[in-house]
Amino acid sequence: MENELGTPSSVAPGQVTEAWARIRGRLREEVGEVEYRSWLRQMTLSAIEGEEAVILLPTRFLRDWVRNHYGDRLRSLWGAENLGVRRIDIRVAPESRSLEAAEAAPQADGLAGAAPVARAHQTTLPLAEPLSSPPRGPEPRVPESRNDWAAPLDPRFTFDSFVVGKPNEFAHACARRVAEKPASPGFNPLFLYGGVGLGKTHLMHAIAWAISFNGQRNVAYMSAEKFMYRFIAALRSQSTMEFKESLRSVDVLMIDDLQFLIGKDNTQEEFFHTFNALVDAGKQIVVSADKSPSDLSGLEDRLRTRLGCGMVADIHATTYELRISILQAKAQGAEVEVPPRVLEFLAHKITSNVRELEGALNRLIAHANLFGRPITLESAQEVLHDILRAHDRRVTIEEIQRKVAEHYNIRLTDMSSARRARNVARPRQVAMYLAKQLTSRSLPEIGRRFGNRDHTTVMHAVSRVAELMQSDSTFAEDVELLRRMLEN
Ligand code: ADP
Ligand code: MG
């Protein structure tokens, strides 16, 4: 967003909507699903009046509860959005439009929020945009509203919030391209694949937001699972024609987690026909899965072939650099400071995927807020100790030596030999580095296991490998790969 320090009078409605969605999302993460649903889900944002955000709740009881228990937190979350909001006012909703709108809008997963707010505040917010524009003009931010069967989009998943690094730059570039020019030759379908928690859904939502923001295209996003349920429901109620027609009326169809359709032959068949009809009509398809089309065994051959015809882009596992960038980006908006050392610690320790990394950071921030204490390396270790332990599976130095030797195709005995040739010495250094990172052995102990070397040799190896990882991304990926293999 361009206008980070804007005052209310220069804040665009979209920014407020997004900020509000983020605040709700953040609260929900902090307090947990049950508490959120009990107390907070019914909040709606009615207006920004000067420096004050007016939040509505349907009853006095809820108003008092939220005011007493979450008032301060809401204020500081609003403050952190830098939109000029310094106070909040929590009120009981009059029989107002904003409330009706809130109730009429789909509240699936308590995530919606964005839709009703967009309507509600358009009439009350002092906006830079001309107020003469019709309050109920086109609402490009709510693409899902046109298809009752499409899933809502997460307002946090935009291109702006997606951090690009080597492992995802290709997928990101393809996604951008499709968002700018849907259905261009060579990019249809766009098939995104990669492991869990690496940003597939994020990129798909980002495409959907961008397309629906740019124009009046009809975008439908849903999980493959939902697609199947809809299809089965249509079969049951003998309304498959309607189902087909509504699907074929979209301009962009996005199906997430296609692997779910494996073994579901009828649904695959239906999808295949929809797919062909849409592509023939010049519409864009975006699909995600955990594997490439050719590795998705159990998918009908003709569908697999069709899926591989456009652009296939994979999202690789994260590298240390990307994890650091993501953490920095996510920590930036937080109202507590997260020291760089803590970010580095997290990036080193939590290598599985971005979702877990994010979860760990959020937990640290929530904890610091709750107890009003700064975040330190020690507090991080304490607060995250269960997550860290899960990641801290005991790896032995022998295992490391074996894996590294295999990987670089040298003999295991060379790990402890005196040979100094580069092709042997470098892998040995990598093994030492990994031994330091992945085990709790001391430097002298590690030295002993590598042919009785001195602890200063190990120290040198560790800093040399770290240096090389900074300057040579291929090397860094190699080391990360080894680390992951050893950790799993
Ligand atoms: P997937 O669909 O591949 O399982 P998601 O798209 O749901 O993964 O991503 C999991 C979480 O990690 C989301 O909260 C998402 O915003 C975040 N995330 C993943 N990759 C990135 C990235 N490159 N930059 C910022 N956030 C990311
Ligand atoms: Mg996903």
Coordinates of C-alpha atoms and ligand atoms in Angstrom, one line a residue:
M1 CA 0.0 0.0 0.0
E2 CA 1.4 3.3 -1.0
N3 CA 0.0 5.3 1.8
E4 CA 1.5 3.9 5.0
L5 CA 1.5 7.0 7.1
G6 CA -1.7 8.5 5.7
T7 CA -4.1 10.4 7.9
P8 CA -7.7 9.3 7.8
S9 CA -8.5 11.8 5.2
S10 CA -6.1 10.3 2.7
V11 CA -6.8 6.7 3.5
A12 CA -8.4 4.7 0.8
P13 CA -11.4 2.5 1.8
G14 CA -9.5 -0.6 0.6
Q15 CA -6.8 0.1 3.1
V16 CA -9.2 0.4 6.0
T17 CA -10.9 -2.8 4.9
E18 CA -7.6 -4.6 4.7
A19 CA -6.4 -3.2 8.0
W20 CA -9.6 -4.3 9.7
A21 CA -9.3 -7.7 8.2
R22 CA -5.7 -8.0 9.4
I23 CA -6.7 -6.8 12.9
R24 CA -9.4 -9.4 13.1
G25 CA -7.1 -12.1 11.8
R26 CA -4.4 -11.2 14.2
L27 CA -6.8 -11.2 17.2
R28 CA -8.2 -14.5 16.1
E29 CA -4.7 -16.0 16.0
E30 CA -3.9 -14.6 19.4
V31 CA -7.0 -15.6 21.3
G32 CA -7.8 -18.8 19.4
E33 CA -10.8 -19.9 17.5
V34 CA -13.2 -20.6 20.4
E35 CA -12.7 -17.4 22.1
Y36 CA -12.8 -15.5 18.9
R37 CA -16.1 -17.0 17.9
S38 CA -17.6 -16.4 21.3
W39 CA -16.8 -12.8 21.7
L40 CA -15.2 -11.2 18.7
R41 CA -16.7 -12.6 15.5
Q42 CA -19.7 -10.3 15.5
M43 CA -17.7 -7.1 15.6
T44 CA -18.2 -4.8 12.6
L45 CA -16.3 -1.7 11.8
S46 CA -18.8 1.1 11.3
A47 CA -16.7 4.1 10.6
I48 CA -13.4 5.9 11.1
E49 CA -14.3 9.2 12.7
G50 CA -11.3 11.4 12.8
E51 CA -8.8 9.5 14.9
E52 CA -11.4 7.1 16.2
A53 CA -12.4 3.7 14.9
V54 CA -16.0 2.9 15.7
I55 CA -16.7 -0.7 16.3
L56 CA -20.1 -2.2 16.7
L57 CA -21.4 -5.2 18.5
P58 CA -25.0 -6.4 18.5
T59 CA -25.6 -6.4 22.3
R60 CA -24.7 -4.4 25.4
F61 CA -23.3 -7.5 27.0
L62 CA -20.9 -8.2 24.1
R63 CA -20.0 -4.5 23.9
D64 CA -19.0 -4.4 27.5
W65 CA -17.1 -7.7 27.3
V66 CA -15.2 -6.7 24.3
R67 CA -14.5 -3.3 25.7
N68 CA -13.1 -4.7 28.9
H69 CA -11.2 -7.6 27.6
Y70 CA -10.0 -6.6 24.2
G71 CA -10.3 -2.8 24.1
D72 CA -6.7 -2.1 24.7
R73 CA -5.6 -4.7 22.3
L74 CA -7.9 -3.4 19.6
R75 CA -6.5 0.0 20.1
S76 CA -2.9 -1.0 19.8
L77 CA -3.6 -3.2 16.8
W78 CA -5.3 -0.2 15.1
G79 CA -2.4 2.0 16.1
A80 CA 0.0 -0.4 14.5
E81 CA -1.8 -0.1 11.2
N82 CA -0.5 3.5 10.9
L83 CA -3.8 4.8 9.5
G84 CA -4.0 7.6 12.0
V85 CA -6.4 5.8 14.4
R86 CA -5.6 6.4 18.0
R87 CA -8.8 5.6 19.8
I88 CA -11.5 3.2 19.5
D89 CA -15.1 3.5 20.4
I90 CA -17.0 0.3 21.0
R91 CA -20.8 0.7 20.7
V92 CA -24.0 -1.3 20.5
A93 CA -25.1 -1.4 16.9
P94 CA -28.2 0.6 16.2
E95 CA -30.5 -1.1 13.7
S96 CA -28.2 0.2 11.1
R97 CA -27.3 -0.7 7.6
S98 CA -23.8 -1.7 8.6
L99 CA -25.3 -4.4 10.8
E100 CA -27.7 -5.6 8.1
A101 CA -24.9 -5.7 5.6
A102 CA -22.8 -7.7 8.1
E103 CA -25.4 -10.2 8.5
A104 CA -26.3 -10.5 4.9
A105 CA -22.7 -11.1 3.9
P106 CA -21.2 -14.6 4.1
Q107 CA -19.3 -14.9 7.3
A108 CA -17.7 -18.1 6.4
D109 CA -15.0 -19.0 8.9
G110 CA -15.5 -15.6 10.6
L111 CA -13.2 -14.3 8.0
A112 CA -15.4 -12.3 5.9
G113 CA -15.6 -8.9 7.7
A114 CA -14.1 -7.3 4.6
A115 CA -17.3 -7.3 2.7
P116 CA -19.7 -5.6 5.1
V117 CA -17.1 -3.1 6.2
A118 CA -16.5 -2.0 2.7
R119 CA -20.1 -1.2 2.3
A120 CA -20.6 0.2 5.8
H121 CA -17.9 2.7 5.8
Q122 CA -18.2 4.0 2.3
T123 CA -20.9 6.3 3.5
T124 CA -19.4 7.4 6.8
L125 CA -15.6 7.5 6.3
P126 CA -14.1 10.9 5.4
L127 CA -12.4 9.9 2.2
A128 CA -10.0 11.4 -0.2
E129 CA -12.0 9.8 -2.9
P130 CA -14.9 11.8 -4.1
L131 CA -17.9 11.1 -1.8
S132 CA -20.1 11.8 -4.8
S133 CA -19.3 8.4 -6.2
P134 CA -22.2 6.2 -5.6
P135 CA -21.9 4.5 -2.3
R136 CA -23.0 1.2 -3.8
G137 CA -20.8 1.3 -6.8
P138 CA -18.9 -1.7 -8.1
E139 CA -17.3 -3.6 -5.4
P140 CA -14.3 -5.1 -7.0
R141 CA -12.9 -6.3 -3.6
V142 CA -15.6 -8.8 -3.1
P143 CA -15.4 -11.1 -6.1
E144 CA -16.8 -14.1 -4.2
S145 CA -20.1 -12.4 -3.8
R146 CA -21.1 -13.1 -7.4
N147 CA -20.9 -16.9 -7.0
D148 CA -22.5 -18.2 -3.9
W149 CA -20.4 -21.4 -4.2
A150 CA -17.0 -19.8 -4.4
A151 CA -15.0 -19.5 -1.3
P152 CA -14.1 -16.2 0.3
L153 CA -10.7 -14.8 -0.2
D154 CA -8.3 -14.1 2.6
P155 CA -7.7 -10.3 2.6
R156 CA -4.2 -10.9 3.9
F157 CA -3.1 -12.9 0.9
T158 CA -2.2 -10.3 -1.6
F159 CA 0.8 -9.7 -3.8
D160 CA 1.8 -6.9 -1.5
S161 CA 2.2 -9.2 1.4
F162 CA 4.0 -12.0 -0.5
V163 CA 7.7 -12.0 0.0
V164 CA 9.6 -13.0 -3.1
G165 CA 12.8 -15.0 -2.9
K166 CA 14.6 -17.6 -5.0
P167 CA 12.4 -20.5 -4.1
N168 CA 9.2 -18.8 -5.2
E169 CA 10.3 -16.2 -7.7
F170 CA 9.2 -18.1 -10.7
A171 CA 5.8 -19.1 -9.4
H172 CA 5.4 -15.5 -8.3
A173 CA 6.3 -14.1 -11.7
C174 CA 3.8 -16.5 -13.3
A175 CA 1.1 -15.5 -10.9
R176 CA 1.7 -11.8 -11.5
R177 CA 1.6 -12.4 -15.2
V178 CA -1.7 -14.2 -15.0
A179 CA -3.1 -11.5 -12.8
E180 CA -2.2 -8.9 -15.3
K181 CA -3.2 -10.7 -18.4
P182 CA -5.5 -13.6 -17.7
A183 CA -5.7 -16.3 -20.3
S184 CA -2.6 -15.3 -22.2
P185 CA -1.2 -18.0 -24.4
G186 CA 1.3 -20.2 -22.6
F187 CA 0.0 -19.4 -19.2
N188 CA -3.3 -21.2 -19.3
P189 CA -3.7 -23.2 -17.2
L190 CA -1.3 -22.0 -14.6
F191 CA -0.4 -24.9 -12.4
L192 CA 1.3 -24.1 -9.1
Y193 CA 2.7 -26.8 -7.0
G194 CA 4.8 -27.2 -3.9
G195 CA 4.8 -28.6 -0.4
V196 CA 2.5 -27.6 2.4
G197 CA 2.6 -24.1 3.8
L198 CA 4.8 -22.6 1.1
G199 CA 2.4 -20.0 -0.3
K200 CA 0.3 -21.7 -3.0
T201 CA -3.0 -20.6 -1.6
H202 CA -1.5 -17.1 -0.9
L203 CA -0.5 -16.7 -4.5
M204 CA -3.9 -17.9 -5.8
H205 CA -5.8 -15.4 -3.6
A206 CA -3.3 -12.7 -4.7
I207 CA -4.2 -13.4 -8.3
A208 CA -7.9 -13.4 -7.5
W209 CA -7.6 -10.1 -5.6
A210 CA -5.6 -8.5 -8.3
I211 CA -7.8 -9.6 -11.2
S212 CA -11.0 -8.6 -9.4
F213 CA -9.5 -5.3 -8.4
N214 CA -8.3 -4.5 -12.0
G215 CA -11.6 -5.1 -13.7
Q216 CA -14.9 -6.6 -13.7
R217 CA -13.9 -10.1 -14.3
N218 CA -15.8 -12.9 -12.5
V219 CA -13.3 -14.8 -10.5
A220 CA -14.1 -18.0 -8.7
Y221 CA -11.7 -19.6 -6.2
M222 CA -12.4 -22.8 -4.3
S223 CA -10.7 -25.8 -3.0
A224 CA -10.9 -29.0 -4.9
E225 CA -12.7 -30.5 -2.0
K226 CA -15.3 -27.8 -2.1
F227 CA -15.6 -28.3 -5.9
M228 CA -16.3 -32.0 -5.2
Y229 CA -18.9 -31.3 -2.5
R230 CA -20.7 -28.8 -4.7
F231 CA -20.7 -31.3 -7.6
I232 CA -22.1 -34.1 -5.4
A233 CA -24.7 -31.8 -4.0
A234 CA -25.7 -30.8 -7.5
L235 CA -26.0 -34.4 -8.5
R236 CA -28.1 -35.2 -5.5
S237 CA -30.5 -32.3 -6.1
Q238 CA -30.5 -32.9 -9.8
S239 CA -29.2 -29.5 -10.5
T240 CA -26.0 -30.4 -12.3
M241 CA -27.0 -28.2 -15.2
E242 CA -27.1 -25.1 -13.0
F243 CA -23.9 -26.1 -11.4
K244 CA -22.2 -26.5 -14.8
E245 CA -23.6 -23.3 -16.1
S246 CA -22.6 -21.3 -13.1
L247 CA -19.1 -22.7 -13.4
R248 CA -18.8 -22.0 -17.0
S249 CA -19.9 -18.4 -16.6
V250 CA -16.7 -17.4 -14.7
D251 CA -13.8 -15.7 -16.3
V252 CA -11.2 -17.2 -14.0
L253 CA -11.6 -20.5 -12.3
M254 CA -9.1 -21.4 -9.5
I255 CA -9.0 -24.8 -7.9
D256 CA -6.8 -25.2 -4.9
D257 CA -5.3 -28.5 -3.7
L258 CA -6.2 -30.5 -6.7
Q259 CA -4.5 -33.6 -5.2
F260 CA -7.8 -34.0 -3.3
L261 CA -9.5 -35.2 -6.5
I262 CA -7.2 -38.2 -6.8
G263 CA -9.4 -41.3 -6.9
K264 CA -12.6 -39.2 -7.2
D265 CA -13.3 -40.2 -10.8
N266 CA -16.7 -38.6 -11.4
T267 CA -15.6 -35.3 -10.0
Q268 CA -12.4 -35.4 -12.1
E269 CA -14.5 -36.1 -15.1
E270 CA -16.7 -33.1 -14.4
F271 CA -13.7 -30.9 -13.7
F272 CA -12.1 -32.1 -17.0
H273 CA -15.2 -31.0 -19.0
T274 CA -15.4 -27.7 -17.1
F275 CA -11.8 -27.1 -17.7
N276 CA -12.0 -27.7 -21.4
A277 CA -15.1 -25.6 -21.8
L278 CA -13.5 -22.7 -20.0
V279 CA -10.1 -22.9 -21.8
D280 CA -11.9 -23.1 -25.2
A281 CA -13.9 -20.0 -24.3
G282 CA -10.6 -18.2 -23.6
K283 CA -11.0 -18.2 -19.8
Q284 CA -8.2 -18.6 -17.3
I285 CA -7.7 -21.6 -15.1
V286 CA -5.4 -21.7 -12.1
V287 CA -4.8 -24.9 -10.3
S288 CA -2.6 -25.8 -7.3
A289 CA -1.4 -29.1 -6.0
D290 CA 1.2 -30.6 -3.8
K291 CA 2.9 -32.3 -6.8
S292 CA 3.6 -31.6 -10.4
P293 CA 1.0 -32.9 -12.9
S294 CA 3.3 -35.8 -13.9
D295 CA 3.7 -36.9 -10.3
L296 CA 0.0 -36.7 -9.4
S297 CA -0.6 -40.4 -9.9
G298 CA -4.2 -41.3 -9.7
L299 CA -5.2 -38.4 -11.9
E300 CA -6.8 -39.3 -15.2
D301 CA -4.3 -39.2 -17.9
R302 CA -6.1 -36.8 -20.2
L303 CA -6.6 -34.4 -17.3
R304 CA -3.0 -34.7 -16.4
T305 CA -1.9 -33.9 -19.9
R306 CA -4.3 -31.0 -20.1
L307 CA -3.0 -29.6 -16.8
G308 CA 0.6 -29.7 -18.0
C309 CA -0.2 -27.8 -21.2
G310 CA 0.1 -24.3 -19.9
M311 CA 2.6 -23.1 -17.4
V312 CA 3.8 -25.3 -14.6
A313 CA 5.5 -23.5 -11.8
D314 CA 6.9 -25.0 -8.6
I315 CA 7.4 -23.4 -5.2
H316 CA 10.6 -24.8 -3.7
A317 CA 11.2 -25.2 0.0
T318 CA 12.3 -22.0 1.7
T319 CA 15.9 -21.0 2.0
Y320 CA 17.3 -19.3 5.1
E321 CA 17.4 -16.0 3.2
L322 CA 13.7 -16.2 2.3
R323 CA 12.8 -17.2 5.8
I324 CA 14.6 -14.2 7.2
S325 CA 12.9 -11.9 4.6
I326 CA 9.5 -13.2 5.5
L327 CA 10.1 -12.9 9.2
Q328 CA 11.4 -9.3 8.7
A329 CA 8.3 -8.4 6.7
K330 CA 5.9 -9.9 9.2
A331 CA 7.7 -8.5 12.2
Q332 CA 7.7 -5.0 10.8
G333 CA 4.0 -4.5 11.4
A334 CA 4.1 -5.8 14.9
E335 CA 3.8 -3.4 17.8
V336 CA 6.6 -5.0 19.7
E337 CA 10.2 -5.1 18.5
V338 CA 11.5 -8.4 17.4
P339 CA 15.3 -8.4 17.7
P340 CA 17.3 -9.5 14.6
R341 CA 18.9 -12.3 16.6
V342 CA 15.5 -13.8 17.4
L343 CA 14.5 -13.6 13.7
E344 CA 17.7 -15.4 12.8
F345 CA 17.1 -18.0 15.5
L346 CA 13.6 -18.7 14.2
A347 CA 14.8 -18.9 10.6
H348 CA 17.5 -21.4 11.6
K349 CA 15.2 -23.5 13.7
I350 CA 11.9 -23.6 11.9
T351 CA 12.7 -24.7 8.5
S352 CA 9.6 -26.8 7.6
N353 CA 7.4 -24.2 6.1
V354 CA 6.2 -20.6 6.2
R355 CA 3.0 -21.4 8.0
E356 CA 4.9 -22.7 11.0
L357 CA 7.4 -20.0 10.9
E358 CA 4.6 -17.4 10.9
G359 CA 2.8 -19.2 13.7
A360 CA 6.0 -19.2 15.8
L361 CA 6.5 -15.5 15.3
N362 CA 2.9 -14.7 16.0
R363 CA 3.1 -16.6 19.2
L364 CA 6.1 -14.7 20.3
I365 CA 4.5 -11.4 19.6
A366 CA 1.2 -12.3 21.3
H367 CA 3.1 -13.5 24.3
A368 CA 5.2 -10.3 24.5
N369 CA 2.0 -8.2 24.2
L370 CA 0.2 -10.2 26.8
F371 CA 2.8 -9.9 29.4
G372 CA 4.2 -6.6 28.3
R373 CA 7.7 -8.0 28.1
P374 CA 10.2 -7.5 25.3
I375 CA 11.1 -10.4 23.1
T376 CA 14.5 -11.9 23.7
L377 CA 16.3 -15.0 22.6
E378 CA 15.7 -16.5 26.0
S379 CA 12.0 -15.7 26.0
A380 CA 11.7 -17.1 22.4
Q381 CA 13.3 -20.4 23.4
E382 CA 10.9 -20.6 26.4
V383 CA 7.7 -19.6 24.6
L384 CA 8.4 -21.8 21.6
H385 CA 9.9 -24.7 23.4
D386 CA 7.3 -27.3 22.2
I387 CA 7.6 -26.2 18.6
L388 CA 11.4 -26.2 18.8
R389 CA 11.5 -29.6 20.4
A390 CA 9.4 -31.0 17.6
H391 CA 12.0 -29.7 15.1
D392 CA 14.9 -30.7 17.2
R393 CA 14.8 -34.4 16.4
R394 CA 18.2 -35.8 17.5
V395 CA 20.4 -35.9 14.5
T396 CA 23.8 -37.7 15.1
I397 CA 27.1 -36.5 13.8
E398 CA 27.4 -39.9 12.0
E399 CA 24.2 -39.3 10.2
I400 CA 25.4 -35.9 9.1
Q401 CA 28.7 -37.2 7.9
R402 CA 27.0 -40.0 6.0
K403 CA 24.5 -37.8 4.3
V404 CA 26.9 -35.1 3.4
A405 CA 29.5 -37.6 2.1
E406 CA 26.7 -39.2 0.0
H407 CA 25.5 -35.9 -1.3
Y408 CA 29.0 -34.8 -2.4
N409 CA 30.0 -38.2 -3.5
I410 CA 33.0 -38.6 -1.3
R411 CA 34.0 -41.4 0.9
L412 CA 32.8 -41.4 4.5
T413 CA 36.3 -41.9 5.8
D414 CA 37.3 -38.6 4.2
M415 CA 35.2 -36.9 6.9
S416 CA 38.0 -37.7 9.3
S417 CA 40.9 -38.0 7.0
A418 CA 43.7 -35.4 6.7
R419 CA 43.1 -34.8 3.0
R420 CA 42.8 -31.1 2.2
A421 CA 41.8 -31.2 -1.4
R422 CA 38.9 -28.7 -1.9
N423 CA 36.5 -31.4 -3.1
V424 CA 36.9 -33.2 0.2
A425 CA 37.6 -30.3 2.5
R426 CA 34.5 -28.3 1.5
P427 CA 32.0 -31.1 2.2
R428 CA 33.8 -31.7 5.5
Q429 CA 33.2 -28.1 6.4
V430 CA 29.6 -28.4 5.5
A431 CA 29.3 -31.5 7.7
M432 CA 30.9 -29.6 10.6
Y433 CA 28.6 -26.7 10.0
L434 CA 25.6 -28.9 10.1
A435 CA 26.8 -30.7 13.1
K436 CA 27.0 -27.4 14.9
Q437 CA 23.6 -26.3 13.7
L438 CA 21.7 -29.6 14.2
T439 CA 23.2 -31.1 17.3
S440 CA 24.0 -29.8 20.7
R441 CA 27.6 -31.0 20.6
S442 CA 30.3 -28.5 21.5
L443 CA 33.0 -27.4 19.1
P444 CA 35.7 -29.5 20.7
E445 CA 33.5 -32.6 20.6
I446 CA 32.6 -32.0 16.9
G447 CA 36.3 -31.5 16.2
R448 CA 37.1 -34.9 17.8
R449 CA 34.6 -36.6 15.6
F450 CA 36.1 -35.2 12.5
G451 CA 39.5 -36.9 12.9
N452 CA 40.5 -35.2 16.1
R453 CA 40.5 -31.8 14.7
D454 CA 40.9 -28.7 16.8
H455 CA 37.9 -26.7 17.9
T456 CA 39.2 -23.7 16.0
T457 CA 39.1 -25.7 12.8
V458 CA 35.4 -26.3 13.4
M459 CA 34.8 -22.7 14.2
H460 CA 36.5 -21.7 11.0
A461 CA 34.4 -24.2 9.1
V462 CA 31.2 -22.9 10.5
S463 CA 31.9 -19.3 9.7
R464 CA 33.3 -20.2 6.2
V465 CA 30.1 -22.1 5.3
A466 CA 27.9 -19.3 6.7
E467 CA 29.9 -16.8 4.6
L468 CA 29.6 -18.9 1.4
M469 CA 25.9 -19.4 2.0
Q470 CA 25.6 -15.6 1.9
S471 CA 27.5 -15.2 -1.3
D472 CA 26.5 -18.3 -3.2
S473 CA 22.9 -19.1 -3.4
T474 CA 23.3 -22.5 -5.1
F475 CA 25.6 -23.5 -2.4
A476 CA 23.2 -22.2 0.2
E477 CA 20.4 -24.2 -1.3
D478 CA 22.5 -27.3 -1.2
V479 CA 23.2 -26.9 2.4
E480 CA 19.5 -26.2 3.1
L481 CA 18.6 -29.3 1.3
L482 CA 21.0 -31.3 3.4
R483 CA 19.6 -29.8 6.5
R484 CA 16.1 -30.6 5.6
M485 CA 17.0 -34.2 4.7
L486 CA 18.6 -34.6 8.0
E487 CA 15.8 -33.0 9.9
N488 CA 13.1 -35.1 8.5
Ligands
ADP1 P1 0.0 -23.6 0.9 O1 -1.3 -23.2 0.3 O2 1.1 -23.7 0.0 O3 -0.1 -24.7 1.9 P2 -0.3 -21.0 2.2 O4 -0.4 -20.2 0.9 O5 -1.5 -21.3 2.9 O6 0.5 -22.3 1.8 O7 0.8 -20.3 3.1 C1 0.9 -20.6 4.5 C2 1.1 -19.3 5.2 O8 2.4 -18.8 4.9 C3 0.2 -18.2 4.9 O9 -0.2 -17.5 6.0 C4 0.9 -17.3 3.9 O10 0.5 -16.0 3.9 C5 2.3 -17.5 4.4 N1 3.3 -17.4 3.3 C6 3.8 -18.4 2.5 N2 4.7 -17.9 1.6 C7 4.8 -16.6 1.9 C8 5.6 -15.6 1.3 N3 6.5 -15.9 0.3 N4 5.5 -14.4 1.8 C9 4.7 -14.1 2.8 N5 3.9 -15.0 3.4 C10 4.0 -16.3 3.0
MG2 MG -3.1 -24.1 0.5

